[in-house]
Amino acid sequence: MGDSVLDRLRAALGELVDTGSAALDAARADRSGHSSPTPPLAVVHATSTADVQAVLRIAHDTGTPVVVRGAGTGLAGAAIAGAGEIVLSTLRMRRVLEVRPDDLLAVVEPGLLNGELDAVLSPLGLWWPPDPASRDISTVGGNIATGAGGLLCAKYGVVRDAVLAVDLVLADGRLLHLGHRSVKGVTGLDLTSLVIGSEGRLGVIVGATLKLRRLEPGAECTIVATFPAVRDAARASAAVTASGAQPAIMELMDAHSLAAVHALLQLEPPAAELAQLTIRTDGRSAAAEADRIATVLREAGGAVTVTDDPAEGEELLRIRRSMHAAMASLGTTLIEDVSVPRSALPAMFDEIARIERAYGIVIPTVAHAGDGNLHPNFIVPGPEIPDRVWQAADDLFRAALRLGGTLTGEHGIGILKSRWLADELGEDQWELQREIVRVFDPRGILAPGRVFAPQAADPRPAAAHTSEEPHA
């Protein structure tokens, strides 16, 4: 059957169908540290909505599974592809179709990088708030598909707050225009929000209408505060939130992560095992708010410095943005992503310390402290994640849920976390969501085995679509 599918793909799409070993091998992995043991059937480099529709019509007719892929920077295994699967890449769909400063919106294709969008909008005095630490390599479509938010969510909202509409191709090739261009719009069910964060299970995003903001005048201020223990830094971040201040960025790095980044960037090592808060204020009141936050941090026991120098501020944020690269330099990394209420951040760091002691491992952790989203990192020397680390991850996820949190703030569920999803949702909601997926994709060809795979006793992720087969 594979040959007939390939024949049909090549007849419809010609040289856009890639069966070269380099493309197939790249599609077996993402940035999660995991890979499929077998390559996919083909990678199709779509350049238009019509290309996407052609692929899905062939896949629907033949019952062939399809995995949607952008830049491959995901951290949950959602875009990892294996035997018998078509990889539908939207990375070449990267045009800015329209920018309307008067309506504060832009219409873009999904393969556009966050950094590329910034470059287009900045001369117009505009910007799009979602700001993943990986903005130079992550795509707008990937942000929307996973709900990736990044550093600015506490003040400017998550991706769902910054998307007005999406163009979605269903599994059978039909094109839907979901959402609206107006500020308000409540006609029917909010299918746009349903698609955001759906990780390719409901359809393929081929376009997005984004809600923009105007760049505000005023110098940004950057604040760095160090603390003798990560719990102290977490308590200080909670105190900043409780004070009523609203920084644009508030990032926390524990001693292990801070030391690793300094080593990667060849900076002078931190003077001691210190945790660090890096905070940025913006807008017309940036300086006054920075002074207010600095006072709160000093009262919480922090050693505080403040700068309004743009270059110095960017260098300080570069330390935080280099976290993933620093972890990768240490070995195979399982980059986790849990969120808790902001007041529970100190308790979550206590739980991480308990897990480190219980399993005899070190878990370097950074957090978007402004919104309670933590990224604990499990690092192992070899290519495989051992069972002991998966057991520690299981403990970590359940600790976050006990504290009123969630399994993922922005990376998504993918393959890696599917076995824990029902624990958070409950059986009734878990099954209801599976039914919704079946309405959008009755044959089950879109990313089978991802997100809603049945729970299994083995915590290690499946490498391919072994849990859900397409319906013939």
Short mmCIF file of C-alpha atoms in Angstrom, two decimals:
data_model
loop_
_atom_site.label_atom_id
_atom_site.label_comp_id
_atom_site.label_asym_id
_atom_site.label_seq_id
_atom_site.Cartn_x
_atom_site.Cartn_y
_atom_site.Cartn_z
CA MET A 1 0.00 0.00 0.00
CA GLY A 2 2.92 2.32 0.74
CA ASP A 3 3.98 2.33 -2.91
CA SER A 4 0.50 3.24 -4.13
CA VAL A 5 0.26 6.08 -1.60
CA LEU A 6 3.66 7.38 -2.69
CA ASP A 7 2.64 7.11 -6.33
CA ARG A 8 -0.47 9.18 -5.69
CA LEU A 9 1.47 11.76 -3.66
CA ARG A 10 4.10 12.12 -6.38
CA ALA A 11 1.48 12.38 -9.09
CA ALA A 12 -0.29 15.18 -7.23
CA LEU A 13 2.68 17.02 -5.71
CA GLY A 14 5.77 16.09 -7.68
CA GLU A 15 9.07 17.21 -6.17
CA LEU A 16 7.39 18.37 -2.96
CA VAL A 17 7.35 14.69 -1.94
CA ASP A 18 10.67 13.93 -0.25
CA THR A 19 11.79 10.35 0.45
CA GLY A 20 15.45 11.21 0.92
CA SER A 21 17.13 9.66 3.94
CA ALA A 22 18.05 13.03 5.46
CA ALA A 23 14.47 14.31 5.45
CA LEU A 24 13.03 11.03 6.73
CA ASP A 25 15.62 10.77 9.49
CA ALA A 26 15.04 14.36 10.63
CA ALA A 27 11.29 13.72 10.89
CA ARG A 28 11.88 10.86 13.33
CA ALA A 29 12.77 13.27 16.16
CA ASP A 30 12.00 16.66 17.70
CA ARG A 31 13.62 18.62 20.55
CA SER A 32 12.18 16.30 23.21
CA GLY A 33 15.19 13.99 23.05
CA HIS A 34 13.09 11.13 21.66
CA SER A 35 12.87 9.58 18.23
CA SER A 36 10.94 6.95 16.34
CA PRO A 37 12.83 3.71 15.71
CA THR A 38 11.69 3.72 12.08
CA PRO A 39 11.46 6.46 9.43
CA PRO A 40 8.16 7.71 8.01
CA LEU A 41 6.85 6.95 4.54
CA ALA A 42 7.57 10.40 3.12
CA VAL A 43 7.88 14.09 3.97
CA VAL A 44 5.72 16.43 1.92
CA HIS A 45 6.98 20.03 1.91
CA ALA A 46 3.71 21.89 1.38
CA THR A 47 3.92 25.39 -0.05
CA SER A 48 0.22 26.24 -0.16
CA THR A 49 -3.18 25.39 1.25
CA ALA A 50 -3.91 23.45 -1.94
CA ASP A 51 -0.86 21.25 -1.28
CA VAL A 52 -2.11 20.49 2.23
CA GLN A 53 -5.57 19.65 0.91
CA ALA A 54 -4.12 17.31 -1.73
CA VAL A 55 -2.10 15.39 0.87
CA LEU A 56 -5.04 14.99 3.21
CA ARG A 57 -7.42 13.85 0.47
CA ILE A 58 -4.98 11.09 -0.50
CA ALA A 59 -4.38 10.15 3.13
CA HIS A 60 -8.12 10.10 3.84
CA ASP A 61 -8.85 7.94 0.80
CA THR A 62 -6.14 5.42 1.69
CA GLY A 63 -6.39 5.52 5.50
CA THR A 64 -2.76 6.64 5.78
CA PRO A 65 -1.77 8.42 9.01
CA VAL A 66 -0.47 11.99 8.77
CA VAL A 67 1.78 13.83 11.21
CA VAL A 68 1.93 17.62 10.85
CA ARG A 69 5.33 19.19 11.40
CA GLY A 70 6.70 22.71 11.44
CA ALA A 71 10.22 23.53 12.58
CA GLY A 72 10.50 20.32 14.63
CA THR A 73 11.26 22.25 17.83
CA GLY A 74 8.45 20.67 19.87
CA LEU A 75 9.22 19.15 23.25
CA ALA A 76 6.42 16.59 23.67
CA GLY A 77 6.94 14.24 20.73
CA ALA A 78 3.79 15.33 18.88
CA ALA A 79 5.62 15.71 15.55
CA ILE A 80 7.75 12.55 15.76
CA ALA A 81 6.85 10.31 12.83
CA GLY A 82 7.36 6.59 12.21
CA ALA A 83 6.69 3.76 9.81
CA GLY A 84 3.79 4.16 7.40
CA GLU A 85 3.14 7.81 8.27
CA ILE A 86 3.15 10.81 5.96
CA VAL A 87 4.87 13.85 7.42
CA LEU A 88 3.11 17.01 6.27
CA SER A 89 5.56 19.86 6.70
CA THR A 90 4.25 23.44 6.68
CA LEU A 91 7.67 25.04 7.18
CA ARG A 92 7.76 26.42 3.62
CA MET A 93 4.42 28.20 4.14
CA ARG A 94 5.89 31.32 5.73
CA ARG A 95 4.32 34.37 4.09
CA VAL A 96 2.89 37.39 5.87
CA LEU A 97 -0.31 37.77 3.87
CA GLU A 98 -1.66 40.94 5.41
CA VAL A 99 -0.91 43.46 8.16
CA ARG A 100 -3.61 45.90 9.24
CA PRO A 101 -2.24 48.45 11.74
CA ASP A 102 -5.66 50.12 11.90
CA ASP A 103 -7.31 46.87 12.98
CA LEU A 104 -4.27 45.60 14.93
CA LEU A 105 -4.18 42.28 13.11
CA ALA A 106 -1.98 40.28 10.79
CA VAL A 107 -2.75 37.26 8.62
CA VAL A 108 0.16 34.83 8.30
CA GLU A 109 1.00 31.32 7.17
CA PRO A 110 1.96 28.70 9.76
CA GLY A 111 5.64 28.22 8.84
CA LEU A 112 6.58 31.81 9.67
CA LEU A 113 9.10 32.00 12.52
CA ASN A 114 8.30 34.16 15.52
CA GLY A 115 11.49 36.13 14.94
CA GLU A 116 10.58 36.73 11.29
CA LEU A 117 7.18 38.07 12.31
CA ASP A 118 8.82 40.41 14.81
CA ALA A 119 11.07 41.77 12.04
CA VAL A 120 8.06 42.55 9.84
CA LEU A 121 5.97 44.15 12.58
CA SER A 122 8.56 46.19 14.46
CA PRO A 123 9.05 48.92 11.77
CA LEU A 124 5.26 49.42 11.88
CA GLY A 125 5.32 49.96 15.63
CA LEU A 126 3.55 46.63 16.21
CA TRP A 127 4.30 43.28 17.82
CA TRP A 128 2.73 39.89 18.55
CA PRO A 129 2.97 39.05 22.27
CA PRO A 130 3.70 35.28 22.34
CA ASP A 131 7.43 35.08 23.02
CA PRO A 132 8.79 31.55 23.40
CA ALA A 133 12.42 31.38 24.50
CA SER A 134 12.88 29.61 21.13
CA ARG A 135 11.37 32.45 19.08
CA ASP A 136 14.24 32.42 16.58
CA ILE A 137 13.52 28.80 15.63
CA SER A 138 9.85 28.21 16.47
CA THR A 139 6.95 28.80 14.08
CA VAL A 140 3.69 30.64 14.54
CA GLY A 141 1.79 27.51 13.52
CA GLY A 142 3.67 25.47 16.08
CA ASN A 143 2.92 28.05 18.77
CA ILE A 144 -0.78 27.78 17.97
CA ALA A 145 -0.85 23.99 17.64
CA THR A 146 0.83 23.46 21.03
CA GLY A 147 -0.38 26.57 22.84
CA ALA A 148 3.25 27.63 23.40
CA GLY A 149 3.40 30.91 25.27
CA GLY A 150 6.83 31.77 26.63
CA LEU A 151 8.10 34.64 28.69
CA LEU A 152 5.37 37.29 28.40
CA CYS A 153 2.20 35.40 29.33
CA ALA A 154 1.70 36.87 32.80
CA LYS A 155 1.16 40.38 31.43
CA TYR A 156 0.10 39.84 27.82
CA GLY A 157 -1.75 36.53 27.92
CA VAL A 158 -1.24 33.14 26.34
CA VAL A 159 -1.45 32.23 22.64
CA ARG A 160 -5.21 31.75 22.86
CA ASP A 161 -5.49 35.44 23.79
CA ALA A 162 -3.52 36.51 20.72
CA VAL A 163 -5.30 34.61 17.91
CA LEU A 164 -8.50 35.87 16.30
CA ALA A 165 -8.99 33.19 13.64
CA VAL A 166 -7.43 30.12 12.05
CA ASP A 167 -7.77 28.52 8.65
CA LEU A 168 -7.99 24.78 9.19
CA VAL A 169 -7.88 21.91 6.69
CA LEU A 170 -9.81 18.90 7.99
CA ALA A 171 -8.65 15.30 7.63
CA ASP A 172 -10.74 14.87 4.46
CA GLY A 173 -9.30 17.99 2.81
CA ARG A 174 -12.11 20.45 3.49
CA LEU A 175 -11.03 23.99 4.36
CA LEU A 176 -12.66 25.79 7.30
CA HIS A 177 -12.30 29.46 8.24
CA LEU A 178 -12.73 29.60 12.02
CA GLY A 179 -13.03 32.74 14.11
CA HIS A 180 -13.30 36.35 13.03
CA ARG A 181 -11.40 39.57 12.28
CA SER A 182 -13.48 41.75 14.57
CA VAL A 183 -12.59 42.47 18.19
CA LYS A 184 -15.80 40.81 19.32
CA GLY A 185 -17.38 37.67 17.93
CA VAL A 186 -19.47 35.06 19.74
CA THR A 187 -21.34 33.41 16.87
CA GLY A 188 -21.63 29.69 17.50
CA LEU A 189 -19.15 27.58 19.43
CA ASP A 190 -15.60 28.86 19.78
CA LEU A 191 -13.88 26.36 17.50
CA THR A 192 -10.84 28.62 17.17
CA SER A 193 -9.99 28.14 20.83
CA LEU A 194 -10.65 24.42 20.47
CA VAL A 195 -8.05 24.17 17.71
CA ILE A 196 -5.42 26.13 19.66
CA GLY A 197 -3.37 23.58 21.57
CA SER A 198 -4.92 20.59 19.75
CA GLU A 199 -1.49 19.36 18.55
CA GLY A 200 -2.57 18.40 15.05
CA ARG A 201 -5.39 16.09 16.13
CA LEU A 202 -8.26 18.21 14.74
CA GLY A 203 -6.82 19.45 11.46
CA VAL A 204 -3.92 21.24 9.82
CA ILE A 205 -3.52 24.97 10.48
CA VAL A 206 -2.75 26.70 7.16
CA GLY A 207 -3.32 30.31 8.19
CA ALA A 208 -3.86 32.45 11.25
CA THR A 209 -5.27 35.89 11.94
CA LEU A 210 -3.27 37.28 14.85
CA LYS A 211 -4.19 39.94 17.38
CA LEU A 212 -1.40 42.54 17.50
CA ARG A 213 -0.36 45.20 20.00
CA ARG A 214 1.26 48.57 19.51
CA LEU A 215 4.79 49.08 20.77
CA GLU A 216 4.59 51.41 23.75
CA PRO A 217 7.06 54.26 24.23
CA GLY A 218 9.36 54.16 27.22
CA ALA A 219 12.65 52.49 28.06
CA GLU A 220 12.47 48.91 29.27
CA CYS A 221 14.07 48.16 32.60
CA THR A 222 15.65 44.85 33.56
CA ILE A 223 16.02 43.69 37.14
CA VAL A 224 18.18 40.83 38.38
CA ALA A 225 17.86 39.52 41.92
CA THR A 226 19.84 36.63 43.40
CA PHE A 227 18.82 34.53 46.39
CA PRO A 228 20.63 31.89 48.47
CA ALA A 229 17.95 29.27 47.76
CA VAL A 230 15.47 28.64 44.96
CA ARG A 231 12.57 28.59 47.43
CA ASP A 232 13.49 32.13 48.47
CA ALA A 233 13.43 33.25 44.85
CA ALA A 234 10.05 31.58 44.35
CA ARG A 235 8.62 33.31 47.42
CA ALA A 236 9.99 36.63 46.14
CA SER A 237 8.32 36.15 42.76
CA ALA A 238 5.02 35.44 44.52
CA ALA A 239 5.53 38.61 46.55
CA VAL A 240 6.00 40.62 43.33
CA THR A 241 2.72 39.26 41.98
CA ALA A 242 0.94 39.92 45.29
CA SER A 243 2.22 43.52 45.30
CA GLY A 244 0.09 44.35 42.25
CA ALA A 245 3.11 44.97 40.01
CA GLN A 246 2.80 43.55 36.51
CA PRO A 247 6.21 42.95 34.94
CA ALA A 248 6.34 41.92 31.31
CA ILE A 249 8.81 39.14 32.11
CA MET A 250 9.63 37.37 35.38
CA GLU A 251 11.90 34.34 34.97
CA LEU A 252 13.41 32.17 37.69
CA MET A 253 16.53 30.03 37.30
CA ASP A 254 17.75 27.66 39.99
CA ALA A 255 21.44 27.27 40.82
CA HIS A 256 21.99 24.24 38.57
CA SER A 257 20.46 25.85 35.49
CA LEU A 258 22.20 29.19 36.11
CA ALA A 259 25.60 27.51 36.41
CA ALA A 260 25.03 25.47 33.23
CA VAL A 261 24.13 28.55 31.16
CA HIS A 262 27.13 30.51 32.47
CA ALA A 263 29.37 27.59 31.45
CA LEU A 264 27.80 27.38 27.97
CA LEU A 265 28.15 31.12 27.34
CA GLN A 266 31.65 31.15 28.86
CA LEU A 267 30.61 33.69 31.46
CA GLU A 268 32.17 34.01 34.88
CA PRO A 269 30.65 31.30 37.10
CA PRO A 270 28.09 32.49 39.66
CA ALA A 271 29.78 33.42 42.93
CA ALA A 272 27.83 30.81 44.87
CA GLU A 273 24.96 28.38 44.44
CA LEU A 274 22.43 31.14 43.88
CA ALA A 275 18.96 31.19 42.37
CA GLN A 276 18.16 34.15 40.14
CA LEU A 277 15.10 36.13 39.16
CA THR A 278 15.29 38.12 35.91
CA ILE A 279 12.47 40.63 35.55
CA ARG A 280 11.61 43.15 32.86
CA THR A 281 9.21 46.07 33.01
CA ASP A 282 7.98 47.96 29.96
CA GLY A 283 5.76 50.83 28.89
CA ARG A 284 5.57 54.40 30.11
CA SER A 285 5.81 53.44 33.78
CA ALA A 286 8.66 50.95 33.35
CA ALA A 287 11.15 52.84 35.54
CA ALA A 288 8.72 53.48 38.38
CA GLU A 289 7.51 49.90 38.33
CA ALA A 290 11.08 48.60 38.30
CA ASP A 291 11.85 50.61 41.42
CA ARG A 292 8.73 49.26 43.09
CA ILE A 293 9.63 45.66 42.22
CA ALA A 294 13.22 46.14 43.37
CA THR A 295 11.95 47.23 46.77
CA VAL A 296 9.79 44.10 47.06
CA LEU A 297 12.74 41.89 46.10
CA ARG A 298 15.09 43.51 48.60
CA GLU A 299 12.51 43.09 51.34
CA ALA A 300 12.36 39.40 50.37
CA GLY A 301 16.12 39.07 50.89
CA GLY A 302 17.38 39.43 47.34
CA ALA A 303 20.55 41.10 46.11
CA VAL A 304 19.13 43.39 43.42
CA THR A 305 20.48 45.30 40.43
CA VAL A 306 18.44 47.38 37.98
CA THR A 307 19.38 48.61 34.50
CA ASP A 308 17.63 50.57 31.77
CA ASP A 309 20.47 49.98 29.31
CA PRO A 310 18.97 48.02 26.36
CA ALA A 311 22.14 46.11 25.52
CA GLU A 312 22.74 45.11 29.11
CA GLY A 313 19.13 44.09 29.50
CA GLU A 314 19.25 41.88 26.39
CA GLU A 315 22.45 40.24 27.61
CA LEU A 316 20.77 39.41 30.91
CA LEU A 317 17.79 37.88 29.10
CA ARG A 318 20.14 35.98 26.80
CA ILE A 319 21.16 33.97 29.85
CA ARG A 320 17.56 32.80 30.28
CA ARG A 321 17.00 32.21 26.57
CA SER A 322 20.09 29.97 26.44
CA MET A 323 18.68 27.50 28.95
CA HIS A 324 17.66 24.78 26.46
CA ALA A 325 21.02 24.87 24.70
CA ALA A 326 22.79 24.64 28.06
CA MET A 327 20.78 21.58 29.04
CA ALA A 328 21.40 19.92 25.68
CA SER A 329 25.13 20.39 26.17
CA LEU A 330 24.94 18.25 29.33
CA GLY A 331 23.40 15.16 27.72
CA THR A 332 20.05 13.74 26.65
CA THR A 333 17.41 15.99 28.17
CA LEU A 334 13.81 15.37 29.11
CA ILE A 335 12.53 18.97 29.29
CA GLU A 336 9.37 18.98 31.34
CA ASP A 337 6.61 21.52 31.59
CA VAL A 338 4.19 21.76 34.50
CA SER A 339 2.22 24.72 35.77
CA VAL A 340 0.90 25.49 39.24
CA PRO A 341 -0.91 28.46 40.77
CA ARG A 342 1.67 31.21 41.30
CA SER A 343 1.24 31.06 45.08
CA ALA A 344 2.20 27.36 44.92
CA LEU A 345 5.60 27.95 43.26
CA PRO A 346 7.58 27.60 46.53
CA ALA A 347 5.76 24.36 47.34
CA MET A 348 6.47 23.01 43.83
CA PHE A 349 10.17 23.72 44.24
CA ASP A 350 9.99 21.86 47.55
CA GLU A 351 8.50 18.91 45.68
CA ILE A 352 11.29 19.03 43.08
CA ALA A 353 13.87 18.97 45.89
CA ARG A 354 12.10 16.00 47.46
CA ILE A 355 12.11 14.13 44.14
CA GLU A 356 15.82 14.88 43.65
CA ARG A 357 16.56 13.32 47.05
CA ALA A 358 14.23 10.36 46.54
CA TYR A 359 15.66 9.36 43.14
CA GLY A 360 19.26 10.50 43.57
CA ILE A 361 19.18 12.86 40.59
CA VAL A 362 19.65 16.56 39.89
CA ILE A 363 16.77 18.39 38.18
CA PRO A 364 17.85 21.82 36.88
CA THR A 365 14.71 23.95 36.75
CA VAL A 366 13.66 27.26 35.25
CA ALA A 367 10.26 28.84 35.62
CA HIS A 368 8.13 31.50 34.02
CA ALA A 369 7.57 32.72 37.55
CA GLY A 370 5.08 35.36 36.47
CA ASP A 371 2.55 32.69 35.51
CA GLY A 372 3.62 29.63 37.53
CA ASN A 373 4.95 27.57 34.59
CA LEU A 374 8.00 25.45 35.50
CA HIS A 375 10.43 23.61 33.23
CA PRO A 376 12.26 20.92 35.22
CA ASN A 377 14.99 19.18 33.22
CA PHE A 378 15.94 15.51 33.59
CA ILE A 379 19.40 14.94 32.11
CA VAL A 380 20.93 11.53 31.38
CA PRO A 381 24.31 10.72 29.80
CA GLY A 382 23.10 8.23 27.17
CA PRO A 383 20.48 8.34 24.40
CA GLU A 384 17.80 6.49 26.38
CA ILE A 385 15.77 7.84 29.32
CA PRO A 386 16.05 5.18 32.07
CA ASP A 387 13.03 3.90 33.99
CA ARG A 388 14.17 5.65 37.17
CA VAL A 389 13.90 9.04 35.45
CA TRP A 390 10.42 8.23 34.11
CA GLN A 391 9.39 7.25 37.65
CA ALA A 392 10.72 10.59 38.92
CA ALA A 393 8.81 12.38 36.15
CA ASP A 394 5.64 10.53 37.15
CA ASP A 395 6.18 11.74 40.74
CA LEU A 396 6.70 15.28 39.46
CA PHE A 397 3.51 15.33 37.38
CA ARG A 398 1.40 14.02 40.23
CA ALA A 399 2.91 16.60 42.60
CA ALA A 400 1.89 19.40 40.23
CA LEU A 401 -1.66 18.04 40.05
CA ARG A 402 -1.87 17.80 43.86
CA LEU A 403 -0.96 21.48 44.09
CA GLY A 404 -3.84 22.43 41.78
CA GLY A 405 -1.68 22.58 38.68
CA THR A 406 -1.58 21.02 35.23
CA LEU A 407 0.60 18.60 33.26
CA THR A 408 1.63 21.16 30.67
CA GLY A 409 1.60 24.92 30.40
CA GLU A 410 2.82 25.22 26.81
CA HIS A 411 4.70 22.19 25.45
CA GLY A 412 1.61 20.04 24.96
CA ILE A 413 0.90 16.36 25.65
CA GLY A 414 2.16 14.71 22.44
CA ILE A 415 3.47 11.20 22.96
CA LEU A 416 5.39 11.86 26.15
CA LYS A 417 2.52 12.71 28.51
CA SER A 418 -0.46 10.91 27.02
CA ARG A 419 -0.62 8.28 29.78
CA TRP A 420 -1.16 10.98 32.45
CA LEU A 421 -3.83 12.97 30.61
CA ALA A 422 -6.83 11.11 32.01
CA ASP A 423 -5.46 11.62 35.53
CA GLU A 424 -5.87 15.36 35.10
CA LEU A 425 -9.04 15.45 33.00
CA GLY A 426 -10.95 12.62 34.64
CA GLU A 427 -12.37 9.71 32.65
CA ASP A 428 -15.56 11.45 31.51
CA GLN A 429 -13.83 14.54 30.12
CA TRP A 430 -11.03 12.45 28.62
CA GLU A 431 -13.56 10.36 26.68
CA LEU A 432 -15.56 13.45 25.67
CA GLN A 433 -12.45 15.01 24.18
CA ARG A 434 -11.70 11.79 22.28
CA GLU A 435 -15.23 11.95 20.86
CA ILE A 436 -14.60 15.50 19.69
CA VAL A 437 -11.47 14.33 17.87
CA ARG A 438 -13.52 11.63 16.14
CA VAL A 439 -16.01 14.25 14.89
CA PHE A 440 -13.20 16.22 13.24
CA ASP A 441 -11.34 13.13 12.01
CA PRO A 442 -13.66 10.10 11.74
CA ARG A 443 -11.04 7.84 10.16
CA GLY A 444 -8.44 8.67 12.81
CA ILE A 445 -5.63 9.52 10.41
CA LEU A 446 -4.35 12.74 12.04
CA ALA A 447 -1.51 12.15 14.51
CA PRO A 448 -2.84 8.81 15.78
CA GLY A 449 -1.38 7.72 19.12
CA ARG A 450 -0.67 11.30 20.18
CA VAL A 451 -2.33 13.10 23.10
CA PHE A 452 -5.27 10.71 23.62
CA ALA A 453 -3.50 7.34 23.55
CA PRO A 454 -4.99 4.91 26.09
CA GLN A 455 -3.25 4.81 29.46
CA ALA A 456 -0.48 2.25 29.76
CA ALA A 457 1.47 0.78 32.64
CA ASP A 458 4.79 1.64 31.00
CA PRO A 459 5.55 5.36 31.50
CA ARG A 460 7.93 5.48 28.56
CA PRO A 461 6.41 7.07 25.44
CA ALA A 462 5.51 5.01 22.42
CA ALA A 463 7.73 5.82 19.44
CA ALA A 464 5.05 5.66 16.77
CA HIS A 465 1.30 5.28 16.30
CA THR A 466 0.95 1.98 18.13
CA SER A 467 -2.02 2.90 20.33
CA GLU A 468 -4.53 4.13 17.80
CA GLU A 469 -4.70 2.78 14.27
CA PRO A 470 -6.48 4.64 11.47
CA HIS A 471 -9.93 3.34 10.75
CA ALA A 472 -10.17 1.52 7.43
#
